[in-house]
PDB file of C-alpha atoms in Angstrom:
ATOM      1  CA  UNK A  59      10.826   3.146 -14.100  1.00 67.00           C
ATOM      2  CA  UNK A  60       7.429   4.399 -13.502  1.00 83.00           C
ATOM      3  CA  UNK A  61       3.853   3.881 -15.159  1.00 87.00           C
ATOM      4  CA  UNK A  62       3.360   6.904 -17.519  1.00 91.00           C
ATOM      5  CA  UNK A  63      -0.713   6.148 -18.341  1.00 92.00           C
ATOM      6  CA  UNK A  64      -3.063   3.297 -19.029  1.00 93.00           C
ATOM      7  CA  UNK A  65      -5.543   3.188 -21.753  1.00 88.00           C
ATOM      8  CA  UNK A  66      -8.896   2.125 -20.636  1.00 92.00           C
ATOM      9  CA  UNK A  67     -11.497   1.428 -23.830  1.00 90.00           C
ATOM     10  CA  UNK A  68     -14.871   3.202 -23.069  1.00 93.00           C
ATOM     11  CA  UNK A  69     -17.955   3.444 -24.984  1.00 93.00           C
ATOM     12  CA  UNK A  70     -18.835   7.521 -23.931  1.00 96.00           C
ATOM     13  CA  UNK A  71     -15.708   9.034 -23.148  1.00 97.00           C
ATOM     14  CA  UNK A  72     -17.582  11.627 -21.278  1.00 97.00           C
ATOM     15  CA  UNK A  73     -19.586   9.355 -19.011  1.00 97.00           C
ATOM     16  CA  UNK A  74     -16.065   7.709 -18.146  1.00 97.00           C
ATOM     17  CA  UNK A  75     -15.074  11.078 -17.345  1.00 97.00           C
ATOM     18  CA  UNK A  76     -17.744  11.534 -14.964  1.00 97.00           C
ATOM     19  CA  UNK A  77     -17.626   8.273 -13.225  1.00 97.00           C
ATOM     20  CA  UNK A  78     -14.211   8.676 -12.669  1.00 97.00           C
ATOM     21  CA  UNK A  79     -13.818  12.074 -11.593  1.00 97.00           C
ATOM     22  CA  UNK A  80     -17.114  12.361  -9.464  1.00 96.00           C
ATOM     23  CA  UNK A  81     -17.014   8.971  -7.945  1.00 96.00           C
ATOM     24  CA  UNK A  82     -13.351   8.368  -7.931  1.00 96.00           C
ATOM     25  CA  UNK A  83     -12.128  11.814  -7.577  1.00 96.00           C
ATOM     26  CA  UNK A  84      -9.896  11.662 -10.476  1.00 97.00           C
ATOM     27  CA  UNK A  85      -9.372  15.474 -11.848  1.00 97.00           C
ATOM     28  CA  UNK A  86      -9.890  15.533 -15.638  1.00 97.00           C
ATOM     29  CA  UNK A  87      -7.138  16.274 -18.436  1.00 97.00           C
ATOM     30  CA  UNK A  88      -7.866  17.596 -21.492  1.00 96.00           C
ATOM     31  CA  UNK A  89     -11.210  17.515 -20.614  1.00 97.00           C
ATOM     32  CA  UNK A  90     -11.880  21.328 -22.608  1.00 97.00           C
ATOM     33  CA  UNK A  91      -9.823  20.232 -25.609  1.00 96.00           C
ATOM     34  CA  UNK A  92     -11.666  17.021 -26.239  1.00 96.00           C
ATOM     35  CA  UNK A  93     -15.064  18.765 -25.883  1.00 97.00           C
ATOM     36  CA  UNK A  94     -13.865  21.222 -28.329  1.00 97.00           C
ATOM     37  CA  UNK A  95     -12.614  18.531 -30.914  1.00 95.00           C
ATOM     38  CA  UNK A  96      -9.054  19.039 -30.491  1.00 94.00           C
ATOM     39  CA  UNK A  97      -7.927  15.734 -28.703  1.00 92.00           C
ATOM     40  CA  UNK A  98      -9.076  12.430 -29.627  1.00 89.00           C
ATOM     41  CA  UNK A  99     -10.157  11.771 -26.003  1.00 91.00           C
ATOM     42  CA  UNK A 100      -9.712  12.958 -22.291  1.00 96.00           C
ATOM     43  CA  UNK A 101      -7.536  11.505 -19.346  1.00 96.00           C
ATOM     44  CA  UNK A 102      -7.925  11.917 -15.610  1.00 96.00           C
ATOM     45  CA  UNK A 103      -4.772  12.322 -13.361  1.00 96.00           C
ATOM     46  CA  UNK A 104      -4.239   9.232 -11.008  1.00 95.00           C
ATOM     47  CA  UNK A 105      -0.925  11.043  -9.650  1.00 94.00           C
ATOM     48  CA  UNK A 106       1.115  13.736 -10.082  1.00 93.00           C
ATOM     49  CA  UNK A 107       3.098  11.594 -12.704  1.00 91.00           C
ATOM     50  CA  UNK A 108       0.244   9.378 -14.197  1.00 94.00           C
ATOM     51  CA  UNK A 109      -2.921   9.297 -16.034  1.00 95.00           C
ATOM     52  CA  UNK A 110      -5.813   7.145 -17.276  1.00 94.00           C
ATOM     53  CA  UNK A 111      -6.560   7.779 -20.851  1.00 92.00           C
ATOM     54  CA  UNK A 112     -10.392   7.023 -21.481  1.00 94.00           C
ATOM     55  CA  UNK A 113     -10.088   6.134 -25.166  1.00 90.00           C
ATOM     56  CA  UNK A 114     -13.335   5.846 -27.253  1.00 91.00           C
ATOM     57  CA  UNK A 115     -13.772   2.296 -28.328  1.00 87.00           C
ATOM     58  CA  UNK A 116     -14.108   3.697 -31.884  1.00 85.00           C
ATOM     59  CA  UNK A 117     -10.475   4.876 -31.698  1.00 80.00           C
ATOM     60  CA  UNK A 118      -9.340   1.492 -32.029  1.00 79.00           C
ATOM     61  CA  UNK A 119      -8.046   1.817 -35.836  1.00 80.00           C
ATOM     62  CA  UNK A 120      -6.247   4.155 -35.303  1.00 76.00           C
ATOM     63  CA  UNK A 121      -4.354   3.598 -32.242  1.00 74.00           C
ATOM     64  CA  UNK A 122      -3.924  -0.099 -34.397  1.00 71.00           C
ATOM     65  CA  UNK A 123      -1.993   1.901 -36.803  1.00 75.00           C
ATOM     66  CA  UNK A 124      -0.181   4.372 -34.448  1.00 70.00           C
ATOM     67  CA  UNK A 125       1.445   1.778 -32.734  1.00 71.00           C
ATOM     68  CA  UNK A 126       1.994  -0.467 -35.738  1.00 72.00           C
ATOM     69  CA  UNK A 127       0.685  -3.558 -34.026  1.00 73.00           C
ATOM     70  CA  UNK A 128      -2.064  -4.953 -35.968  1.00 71.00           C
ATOM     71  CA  UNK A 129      -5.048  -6.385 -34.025  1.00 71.00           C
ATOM     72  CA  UNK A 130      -3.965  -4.810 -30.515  1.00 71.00           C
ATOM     73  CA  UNK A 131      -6.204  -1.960 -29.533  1.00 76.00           C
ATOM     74  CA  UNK A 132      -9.612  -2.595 -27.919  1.00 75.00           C
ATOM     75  CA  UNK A 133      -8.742  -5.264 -26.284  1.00 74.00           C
ATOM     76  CA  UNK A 134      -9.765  -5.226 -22.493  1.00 73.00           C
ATOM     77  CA  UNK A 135      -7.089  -4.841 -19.239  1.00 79.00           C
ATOM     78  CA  UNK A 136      -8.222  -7.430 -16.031  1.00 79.00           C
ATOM     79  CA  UNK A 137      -7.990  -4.313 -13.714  1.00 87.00           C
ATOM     80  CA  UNK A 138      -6.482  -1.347 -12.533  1.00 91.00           C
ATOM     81  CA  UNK A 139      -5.751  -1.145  -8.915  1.00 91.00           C
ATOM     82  CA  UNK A 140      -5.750   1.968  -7.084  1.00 93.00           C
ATOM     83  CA  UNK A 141      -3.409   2.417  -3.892  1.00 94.00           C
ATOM     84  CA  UNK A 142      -4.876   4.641  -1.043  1.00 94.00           C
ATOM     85  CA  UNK A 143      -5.043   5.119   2.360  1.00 94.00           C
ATOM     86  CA  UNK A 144      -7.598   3.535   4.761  1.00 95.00           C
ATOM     87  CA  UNK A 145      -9.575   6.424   4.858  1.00 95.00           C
ATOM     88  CA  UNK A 146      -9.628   7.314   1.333  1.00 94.00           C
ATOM     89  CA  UNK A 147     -10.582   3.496   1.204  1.00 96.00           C
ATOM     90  CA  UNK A 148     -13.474   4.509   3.245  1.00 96.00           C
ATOM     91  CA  UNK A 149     -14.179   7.632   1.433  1.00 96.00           C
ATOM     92  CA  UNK A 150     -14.421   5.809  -1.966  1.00 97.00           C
ATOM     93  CA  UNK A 151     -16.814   2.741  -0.254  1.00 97.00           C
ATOM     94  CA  UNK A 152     -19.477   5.357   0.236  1.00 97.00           C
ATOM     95  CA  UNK A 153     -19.101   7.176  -2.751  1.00 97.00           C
ATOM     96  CA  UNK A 154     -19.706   3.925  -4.403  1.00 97.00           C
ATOM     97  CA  UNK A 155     -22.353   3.414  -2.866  1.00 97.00           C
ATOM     98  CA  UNK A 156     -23.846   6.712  -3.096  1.00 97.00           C
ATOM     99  CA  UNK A 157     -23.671   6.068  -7.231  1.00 97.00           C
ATOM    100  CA  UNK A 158     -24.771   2.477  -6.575  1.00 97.00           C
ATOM    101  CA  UNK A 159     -21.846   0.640  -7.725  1.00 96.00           C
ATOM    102  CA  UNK A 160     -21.798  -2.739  -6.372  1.00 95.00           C
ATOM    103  CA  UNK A 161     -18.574  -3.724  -5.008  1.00 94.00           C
ATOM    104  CA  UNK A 162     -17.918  -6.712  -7.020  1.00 90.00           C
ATOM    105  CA  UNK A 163     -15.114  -9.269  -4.799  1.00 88.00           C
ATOM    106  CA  UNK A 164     -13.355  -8.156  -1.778  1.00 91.00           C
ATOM    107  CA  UNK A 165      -9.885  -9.878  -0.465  1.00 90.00           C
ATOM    108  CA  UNK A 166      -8.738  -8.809   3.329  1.00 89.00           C
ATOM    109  CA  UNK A 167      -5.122 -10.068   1.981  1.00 89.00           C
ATOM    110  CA  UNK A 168      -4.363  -9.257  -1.386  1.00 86.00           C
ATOM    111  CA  UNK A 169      -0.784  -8.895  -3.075  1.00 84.00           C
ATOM    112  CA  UNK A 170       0.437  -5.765  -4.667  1.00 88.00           C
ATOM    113  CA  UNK A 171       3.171  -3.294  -5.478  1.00 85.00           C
ATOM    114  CA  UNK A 172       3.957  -3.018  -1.868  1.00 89.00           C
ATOM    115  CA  UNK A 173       3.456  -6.275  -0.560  1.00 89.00           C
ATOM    116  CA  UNK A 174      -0.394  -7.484   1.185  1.00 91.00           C
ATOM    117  CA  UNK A 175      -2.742  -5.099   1.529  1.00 93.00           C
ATOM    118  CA  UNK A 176      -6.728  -4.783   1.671  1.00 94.00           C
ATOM    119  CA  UNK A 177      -8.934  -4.792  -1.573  1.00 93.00           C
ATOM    120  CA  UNK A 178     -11.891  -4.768  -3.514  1.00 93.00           C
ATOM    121  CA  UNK A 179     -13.005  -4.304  -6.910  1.00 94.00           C
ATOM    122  CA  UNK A 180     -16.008  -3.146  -8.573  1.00 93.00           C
ATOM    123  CA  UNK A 181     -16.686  -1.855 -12.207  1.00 92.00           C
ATOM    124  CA  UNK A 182     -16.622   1.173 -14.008  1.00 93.00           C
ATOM    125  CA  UNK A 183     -19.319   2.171 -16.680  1.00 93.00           C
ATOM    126  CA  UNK A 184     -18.065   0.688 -19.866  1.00 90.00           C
ATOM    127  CA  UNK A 185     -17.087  -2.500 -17.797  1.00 88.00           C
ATOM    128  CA  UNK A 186     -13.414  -2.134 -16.790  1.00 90.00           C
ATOM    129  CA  UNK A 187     -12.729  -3.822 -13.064  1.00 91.00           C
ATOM    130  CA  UNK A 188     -10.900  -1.280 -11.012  1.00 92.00           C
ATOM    131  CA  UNK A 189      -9.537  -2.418  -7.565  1.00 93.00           C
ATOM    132  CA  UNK A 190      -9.406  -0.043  -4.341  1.00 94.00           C
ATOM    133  CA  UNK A 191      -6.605  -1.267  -1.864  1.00 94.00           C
ATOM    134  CA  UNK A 192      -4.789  -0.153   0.881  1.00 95.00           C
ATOM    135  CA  UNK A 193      -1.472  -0.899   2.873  1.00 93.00           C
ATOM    136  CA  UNK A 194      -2.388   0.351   6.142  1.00 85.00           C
ATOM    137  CA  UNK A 195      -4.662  -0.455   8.878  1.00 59.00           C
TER     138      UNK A 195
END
């Protein structure tokens, strides 16, 4: 079993897009079609198997009645953690900085998918947390 994609509520899809592929380095998906009208939002690629769907907040009806569970959509995740190396780590520190995102909480020994690793979160621009770790070093 794997994680397919995670839908993050934003207020300006396209500002999400920007935060998360210029700051992040997340590649956009669908990026063309949803500027042209023909998707209902874009995604960026996390992996080669997974992607973030940045879902306007207005969508909320209708994913509601696409998934046929009344009352569910919009509701904020806690956070997203992204696995990386040290030096990506590093790497997304100072582009964070660069934007002037403040790094929100920071944990030298935090638990994850692969055990304890380093970590800290910050937000993105609609509000989401998003947590940076890494396994190594």
């Amino acid at each position: 079993m794997r994680i397919d994609h995670i839908v993050l509520w934003v207020d300006d899809p396209l500002r999400s897009l920007a935060f998360y592929s210029d700051v992040l380095g997340l590649p956009g998906v669908r990026v063309r079609e949803f500027q042209a009208g023909s998707a209902a939002f874009p995604s960026v690629r996390v992996s080669d198997d997974a992607i973030l769907d940045l879902m306007p907040r207005a969508g909320a009806p209708f994913l509601n009645e696409l998934t046929q569970v009344p009352s569910s959509a919009g509701h904020p995740v806690n956070h997203v953690c992204f696995a990386m190396s040290s030096a990506e780590l590093g790497a997304l520190r100072e582009r964070l900085s660069a934007a002037r995102v403040p790094i929100a909480g920071e944990s030298p020994r935090s638990f994850g998918a692969l055990g304890y690793g380093r970590a800290f979160y910050f937000r993105d621009p609609d509000g989401n947390v998003l947590e940076a770790r890494c396994y190594d070093g």
